mmCIF file of C-alpha atoms in Angstrom:
data_model
loop_
_atom_site.group_PDB
_atom_site.id
_atom_site.type_symbol
_atom_site.label_atom_id
_atom_site.label_comp_id
_atom_site.label_asym_id
_atom_site.label_seq_id
_atom_site.Cartn_x
_atom_site.Cartn_y
_atom_site.Cartn_z
ATOM 1 C CA MET A 234 18.921 -66.442 21.323
ATOM 2 C CA ILE A 235 19.273 -63.701 19.209
ATOM 3 C CA THR A 236 16.618 -63.065 16.632
ATOM 4 C CA HIS A 237 15.475 -60.646 14.143
ATOM 5 C CA LYS A 238 11.989 -59.648 13.379
ATOM 6 C CA PHE A 239 10.344 -58.807 10.085
ATOM 7 C CA GLU A 240 6.828 -57.396 9.084
ATOM 8 C CA HIS A 241 5.080 -57.987 5.699
ATOM 9 C CA PRO A 242 1.662 -56.458 4.770
ATOM 10 C CA LEU A 243 -0.786 -58.695 2.610
ATOM 11 C CA ASN A 244 -2.611 -56.027 1.087
ATOM 12 C CA GLU A 245 -1.538 -52.336 -0.657
ATOM 13 C CA LYS A 246 -3.390 -50.268 2.029
ATOM 14 C CA THR A 247 -1.686 -52.015 5.035
ATOM 15 C CA ARG A 248 1.628 -51.583 2.973
ATOM 16 C CA ILE A 249 1.006 -47.806 2.893
ATOM 17 C CA TYR A 250 0.188 -47.865 6.598
ATOM 18 C CA LEU A 251 3.407 -49.397 7.695
ATOM 19 C CA ARG A 252 5.157 -46.793 5.228
ATOM 20 C CA VAL A 253 3.449 -43.840 7.022
ATOM 21 C CA GLU A 254 4.242 -45.328 10.508
ATOM 22 C CA ALA A 255 7.951 -45.616 9.465
ATOM 23 C CA LEU A 256 7.892 -42.074 8.168
ATOM 24 C CA LEU A 257 6.335 -40.771 11.297
ATOM 25 C CA ASN A 258 8.997 -42.413 13.615
ATOM 26 C CA GLN A 259 11.685 -40.878 11.452
ATOM 27 C CA MET A 260 10.157 -37.400 11.628
ATOM 28 C CA GLU A 261 9.372 -37.983 15.622
ATOM 29 C CA GLN A 262 13.259 -38.763 16.083
ATOM 30 C CA ALA A 263 14.762 -36.018 13.738
ATOM 31 C CA CYS A 264 12.698 -33.069 15.285
ATOM 32 C CA GLN A 265 15.037 -33.241 18.058
ATOM 33 C CA LEU A 266 17.621 -32.030 15.590
ATOM 34 C CA ALA A 267 20.278 -33.454 17.773
ATOM 35 C CA ASP A 268 23.037 -33.180 15.095
ATOM 36 C CA LYS A 269 23.318 -30.851 12.282
ATOM 37 C CA LEU A 270 22.324 -33.347 9.415
ATOM 38 C CA GLN A 271 19.209 -34.295 11.249
ATOM 39 C CA HIS A 272 16.971 -31.736 9.280
ATOM 40 C CA GLN A 273 17.768 -33.833 6.070
ATOM 41 C CA LEU A 274 15.757 -36.898 7.659
ATOM 42 C CA LEU A 275 13.141 -34.527 8.925
ATOM 43 C CA PHE A 276 12.488 -32.829 5.624
ATOM 44 C CA ARG A 277 12.873 -36.336 3.628
ATOM 45 C CA ALA A 278 10.472 -38.072 5.732
ATOM 46 C CA LEU A 279 7.875 -34.906 5.703
ATOM 47 C CA PHE A 280 8.020 -34.583 2.040
ATOM 48 C CA ASP A 281 7.453 -38.272 1.659
ATOM 49 C CA LEU A 282 4.483 -38.137 3.475
ATOM 50 C CA LEU A 283 3.028 -35.282 1.593
ATOM 51 C CA ASP A 284 3.691 -37.460 -1.586
ATOM 52 C CA ILE A 285 1.615 -40.093 -0.204
ATOM 53 C CA PHE A 286 -1.059 -37.986 0.951
ATOM 54 C CA ASP A 287 -1.406 -36.747 -2.836
ATOM 55 C CA GLN A 288 -1.605 -40.376 -3.850
ATOM 56 C CA MET A 289 -4.210 -41.843 -1.582
ATOM 57 C CA GLN A 290 -7.134 -40.636 0.465
ATOM 58 C CA LEU A 291 -5.548 -41.774 3.637
ATOM 59 C CA LYS A 292 -7.822 -39.939 6.010
ATOM 60 C CA SER A 293 -11.085 -41.625 4.887
ATOM 61 C CA GLU A 294 -9.487 -45.066 4.494
ATOM 62 C CA LEU A 295 -8.076 -44.955 8.183
ATOM 63 C CA ALA A 296 -11.541 -43.379 9.521
ATOM 64 C CA LYS A 297 -13.318 -46.453 7.847
ATOM 65 C CA ASP A 298 -10.823 -48.917 9.532
ATOM 66 C CA ILE A 299 -10.680 -47.445 12.934
ATOM 67 C CA GLU A 300 -14.744 -47.611 12.637
ATOM 68 C CA LYS A 301 -14.526 -51.307 11.785
ATOM 69 C CA GLN A 302 -12.484 -52.035 14.863
ATOM 70 C CA ARG A 303 -14.700 -50.177 17.013
ATOM 71 C CA LEU A 304 -17.726 -52.075 15.769
ATOM 72 C CA ALA A 305 -15.696 -55.516 16.123
ATOM 73 C CA TYR A 306 -14.980 -54.496 19.977
ATOM 74 C CA ARG A 307 -18.565 -53.539 20.657
ATOM 75 C CA GLN A 308 -19.689 -56.917 20.007
ATOM 76 C CA TRP A 309 -17.748 -58.154 22.949
ATOM 77 C CA GLN A 310 -19.822 -55.940 25.539
ATOM 78 C CA GLY A 311 -21.674 -57.969 28.026
ATOM 79 C CA ILE A 312 -19.945 -61.190 27.225
ATOM 80 C CA GLU A 313 -19.187 -63.281 30.014
ATOM 81 C CA GLY A 314 -15.302 -63.815 30.603
ATOM 82 C CA VAL A 315 -14.373 -60.434 28.905
ATOM 83 C CA ASP A 316 -12.758 -57.699 31.293
ATOM 84 C CA GLN A 317 -15.489 -55.111 30.594
ATOM 85 C CA GLU A 318 -13.683 -52.202 32.352
ATOM 86 C CA MET A 319 -10.659 -52.740 30.027
ATOM 87 C CA LEU A 320 -13.133 -53.021 27.156
ATOM 88 C CA MET A 321 -14.771 -49.761 27.786
ATOM 89 C CA THR A 322 -11.474 -48.137 28.308
ATOM 90 C CA LEU A 323 -10.382 -49.193 24.955
ATOM 91 C CA LEU A 324 -13.750 -48.224 23.382
ATOM 92 C CA ALA A 325 -13.485 -44.742 24.874
ATOM 93 C CA GLU A 326 -9.729 -44.355 23.381
ATOM 94 C CA ILE A 327 -11.194 -45.678 19.911
ATOM 95 C CA ASP A 328 -14.048 -43.187 19.937
ATOM 96 C CA GLU A 329 -11.523 -40.308 21.033
ATOM 97 C CA VAL A 330 -9.191 -41.145 18.203
ATOM 98 C CA HIS A 331 -11.904 -41.597 15.633
ATOM 99 C CA ARG A 332 -13.473 -38.230 16.591
ATOM 100 C CA ASN A 333 -10.216 -36.216 16.513
ATOM 101 C CA LEU A 334 -9.430 -38.003 13.268
ATOM 102 C CA LEU A 335 -12.706 -36.823 11.433
ATOM 103 C CA ALA A 336 -12.357 -33.412 13.054
ATOM 104 C CA GLY A 337 -8.810 -32.682 11.957
ATOM 105 C CA GLU A 338 -8.019 -31.365 8.414
ATOM 106 C CA ARG A 339 -7.307 -33.169 5.247
ATOM 107 C CA PHE A 340 -3.942 -34.850 5.919
ATOM 108 C CA GLY A 341 -1.085 -32.418 5.189
ATOM 109 C CA GLN A 342 -3.101 -29.587 3.850
ATOM 110 C CA SER A 343 -1.664 -26.852 5.776
ATOM 111 C CA LEU A 344 1.789 -28.328 5.455
ATOM 112 C CA LYS A 345 1.325 -28.067 1.947
ATOM 113 C CA GLU A 346 0.382 -24.310 2.131
ATOM 114 C CA ASP A 347 3.172 -23.613 4.500
ATOM 115 C CA ARG A 348 5.387 -21.124 2.367
ATOM 116 C CA PHE A 349 8.470 -21.941 3.866
ATOM 117 C CA LEU A 350 7.906 -26.027 3.396
ATOM 118 C CA SER A 351 6.675 -25.361 -0.081
ATOM 119 C CA THR A 352 9.702 -23.235 -0.919
ATOM 120 C CA ILE A 353 12.094 -25.877 -0.252
ATOM 121 C CA ARG A 354 9.912 -29.230 -1.087
ATOM 122 C CA GLN A 355 10.483 -29.344 -4.980
ATOM 123 C CA ARG A 356 14.293 -29.057 -5.016
ATOM 124 C CA PHE A 357 14.900 -31.262 -2.076
ATOM 125 C CA ASN A 358 13.966 -33.975 -4.215
ATOM 126 C CA LEU A 359 17.118 -33.298 -6.712
ATOM 127 C CA PRO A 360 20.173 -35.240 -6.091
ATOM 128 C CA GLY A 361 22.239 -32.961 -3.587
ATOM 129 C CA GLY A 362 19.568 -30.328 -4.046
ATOM 130 C CA SER A 363 19.761 -29.218 -0.398
ATOM 131 C CA CYS A 364 22.914 -27.174 -1.037
ATOM 132 C CA CYS A 365 22.989 -23.696 0.008
ATOM 133 C CA PHE A 366 22.834 -22.119 -3.855
ATOM 134 C CA ASP A 367 19.957 -24.571 -4.301
ATOM 135 C CA LEU A 368 18.112 -23.889 -1.331
ATOM 136 C CA PRO A 369 19.071 -20.437 0.455
ATOM 137 C CA ALA A 370 15.690 -20.328 2.340
ATOM 138 C CA LEU A 371 16.473 -23.735 3.936
ATOM 139 C CA HIS A 372 20.012 -22.347 4.944
ATOM 140 C CA TYR A 373 18.532 -19.559 6.539
ATOM 141 C CA TRP A 374 16.271 -21.398 8.506
ATOM 142 C CA LEU A 375 19.430 -23.688 9.539
ATOM 143 C CA HIS A 376 21.012 -20.692 11.227
ATOM 144 C CA LEU A 377 18.115 -19.946 13.404
ATOM 145 C CA SER A 378 18.353 -20.814 17.064
ATOM 146 C CA ILE A 379 17.878 -24.515 17.838
ATOM 147 C CA GLU A 380 15.007 -23.573 20.014
ATOM 148 C CA GLN A 381 12.988 -21.986 17.029
ATOM 149 C CA LYS A 382 13.945 -24.978 14.815
ATOM 150 C CA ILE A 383 12.660 -27.513 17.288
ATOM 151 C CA GLN A 384 9.562 -25.362 17.898
ATOM 152 C CA ASP A 385 8.833 -25.243 14.226
ATOM 153 C CA ALA A 386 9.516 -29.180 13.699
ATOM 154 C CA LYS A 387 7.237 -29.769 16.636
ATOM 155 C CA GLN A 388 4.626 -27.630 15.021
ATOM 156 C CA TRP A 389 4.688 -29.540 11.980
ATOM 157 C CA MET A 390 4.451 -32.906 13.883
ATOM 158 C CA SER A 391 1.449 -31.426 15.769
ATOM 159 C CA ILE A 392 -0.409 -31.097 12.685
ATOM 160 C CA LEU A 393 0.126 -34.504 11.977
ATOM 161 C CA GLN A 394 -0.882 -35.751 15.480
ATOM 162 C CA PRO A 395 -4.470 -37.182 14.846
ATOM 163 C CA LEU A 396 -3.098 -39.099 11.909
ATOM 164 C CA ALA A 397 -0.174 -40.449 14.159
ATOM 165 C CA ASP A 398 -2.816 -41.550 16.931
ATOM 166 C CA ALA A 399 -5.117 -43.165 14.834
ATOM 167 C CA LEU A 400 -2.385 -45.188 12.978
ATOM 168 C CA LYS A 401 -0.775 -46.215 16.082
ATOM 169 C CA LEU A 402 -4.088 -47.529 17.486
ATOM 170 C CA TRP A 403 -5.151 -49.329 14.294
ATOM 171 C CA LEU A 404 -1.663 -50.974 13.989
ATOM 172 C CA LYS A 405 -1.673 -51.693 17.877
ATOM 173 C CA LEU A 406 -5.192 -53.480 17.689
ATOM 174 C CA THR A 407 -4.166 -55.109 14.310
ATOM 175 C CA ARG A 408 -0.743 -56.609 15.557
ATOM 176 C CA GLU A 409 -2.217 -57.718 18.770
ATOM 177 C CA THR A 410 -4.661 -60.117 16.867
ATOM 178 C CA GLY A 411 -1.771 -62.404 16.012
ATOM 179 C CA GLN A 412 0.173 -64.874 18.292
ATOM 180 C CA PHE A 413 3.579 -65.866 17.484
ATOM 181 C CA ARG A 414 3.677 -69.679 17.074
ATOM 182 C CA PRO A 415 6.772 -71.924 16.287
ATOM 183 C CA HIS A 416 6.974 -72.884 12.620
ATOM 184 C CA ILE A 417 9.749 -74.828 10.288
ATOM 185 C CA ALA A 418 10.472 -73.902 6.861
ATOM 186 C CA GLN A 419 11.705 -77.066 5.125
ATOM 187 C CA SER A 420 14.682 -76.355 2.799
ATOM 188 C CA GLY A 421 14.009 -72.759 3.392
ATOM 189 C CA PHE A 422 10.490 -72.530 2.206
ATOM 190 C CA TYR A 423 6.941 -72.336 3.902
ATOM 191 C CA GLN A 424 3.662 -71.453 2.799
ATOM 192 C CA SER A 425 0.255 -71.321 4.174
ATOM 193 C CA ASP A 426 -3.182 -69.832 4.184
ATOM 194 C CA ALA A 427 -3.712 -66.181 5.630
ATOM 195 C CA GLU A 428 -7.619 -66.055 5.440
ATOM 196 C CA GLY A 429 -8.149 -62.179 5.256
ATOM 197 C CA ALA A 430 -4.925 -61.309 7.388
ATOM 198 C CA ASN A 431 -3.318 -57.734 7.147
ATOM 199 C CA ILE A 432 0.273 -58.361 8.286
ATOM 200 C CA LEU A 433 2.571 -61.190 8.769
ATOM 201 C CA ARG A 434 5.098 -60.995 11.783
ATOM 202 C CA LEU A 435 8.310 -62.959 11.605
ATOM 203 C CA SER A 436 10.946 -63.563 14.370
ATOM 204 C CA ILE A 437 14.020 -65.551 12.962
ATOM 205 C CA PRO A 438 17.024 -66.870 14.881
ATOM 206 C CA LEU A 439 20.112 -64.449 13.582
ATOM 207 C CA GLU A 440 22.381 -67.648 13.578
ATOM 208 C CA TYR A 441 20.757 -69.140 10.535
ATOM 209 C CA GLY A 442 22.178 -66.106 8.361
ATOM 210 C CA VAL A 443 18.919 -65.960 6.450
ATOM 211 C CA TYR A 444 16.065 -63.067 5.645
ATOM 212 C CA PRO A 445 12.582 -63.665 4.294
ATOM 213 C CA MET A 446 11.340 -62.922 0.920
ATOM 214 C CA ILE A 447 7.602 -62.874 1.083
ATOM 215 C CA SER A 448 4.931 -62.969 -1.422
ATOM 216 C CA GLY A 449 1.311 -63.220 -1.102
ATOM 217 C CA HIS A 450 -2.099 -61.695 -0.412
ATOM 218 C CA LYS A 451 -4.840 -61.534 2.237
ATOM 219 C CA ASN A 452 -5.712 -65.408 1.728
ATOM 220 C CA ARG A 453 -2.477 -67.191 1.030
ATOM 221 C CA PHE A 454 1.318 -66.537 1.530
ATOM 222 C CA ALA A 455 4.783 -68.026 0.757
ATOM 223 C CA ILE A 456 8.208 -67.366 2.442
ATOM 224 C CA LYS A 457 11.372 -68.089 1.083
ATOM 225 C CA PHE A 458 14.363 -67.551 2.937
ATOM 226 C CA ILE A 459 17.356 -66.044 1.427
ATOM 227 C CA ASP A 460 20.970 -66.570 2.700
ATOM 228 C CA PHE A 461 22.262 -63.141 3.377
ATOM 229 C CA HIS A 462 26.008 -63.717 2.155
ATOM 230 C CA SER A 463 25.462 -65.423 -0.880
ATOM 231 C CA GLY A 464 22.045 -63.951 -1.937
ATOM 232 C CA GLN A 465 20.626 -67.180 -3.014
ATOM 233 C CA ALA A 466 17.578 -69.096 -1.693
ATOM 234 C CA SER A 467 18.487 -71.234 1.136
ATOM 235 C CA ASN A 468 18.321 -74.936 1.482
ATOM 236 C CA GLN A 469 18.403 -74.836 5.259
ATOM 237 C CA THR A 470 15.702 -76.192 7.642
ATOM 238 C CA VAL A 471 14.860 -72.801 9.418
ATOM 239 C CA PRO A 472 12.698 -72.708 12.517
ATOM 240 C CA PHE A 473 10.919 -69.307 13.036
ATOM 241 C CA ASP A 474 8.161 -67.726 14.845
ATOM 242 C CA LEU A 475 5.193 -66.647 12.778
ATOM 243 C CA ALA A 476 2.161 -64.337 13.963
ATOM 244 C CA ILE A 477 -0.875 -63.859 11.281
ATOM 245 C CA CYS A 478 -2.455 -60.677 12.295
ATOM 246 C CA SER A 479 -6.032 -59.576 11.031
#
């Protein structure tokens, strides 16, 4: 059975985390510069990240959340039935990620101070603003060797590595707290309690031709399935798998 998967955050901070994860993934793929237009995705994702850093003290919030996970896993030390070797390996990874996160610069600080990036950042937001007459510095960079451009892109990515490592670990551990379980949406609707959850994960059979519209917060949520072709609420009985991750 072919399924399609969705994730939905249940608080604003997790919403930001998922957006940052998506932007980092875009940058990672685009920094290979495999075709002549990938620089558009690279710079768009990078500048969107810098906008997020301006809006939120992301480093301190992520450090606090990693620390909460560390304290939670430490409670399993010495508990019978828990694989202590695996636990110690995980705690060591958490410690290293947390240490590197705190030791690093404020997210994006050196990127904001980069002369080339700051030159092109503002005009890049204009519709069609990456034309050569708007951004001659960008078009000079585009004529550099592919090796030089990839080296620059990887250097920008490396500055964000403490963020990428910490966010990847936090989201991995958060997602692993939820187990997918089968549910039924009667007449295309389902609601339930969330009990302090951060993320909902859904797996829906493609054959039903629906996608979810989710509303809610950390204590309760509702899912309304929408027919893709009509754009209207579905009245089907829709089976789906759901994981509630805290």
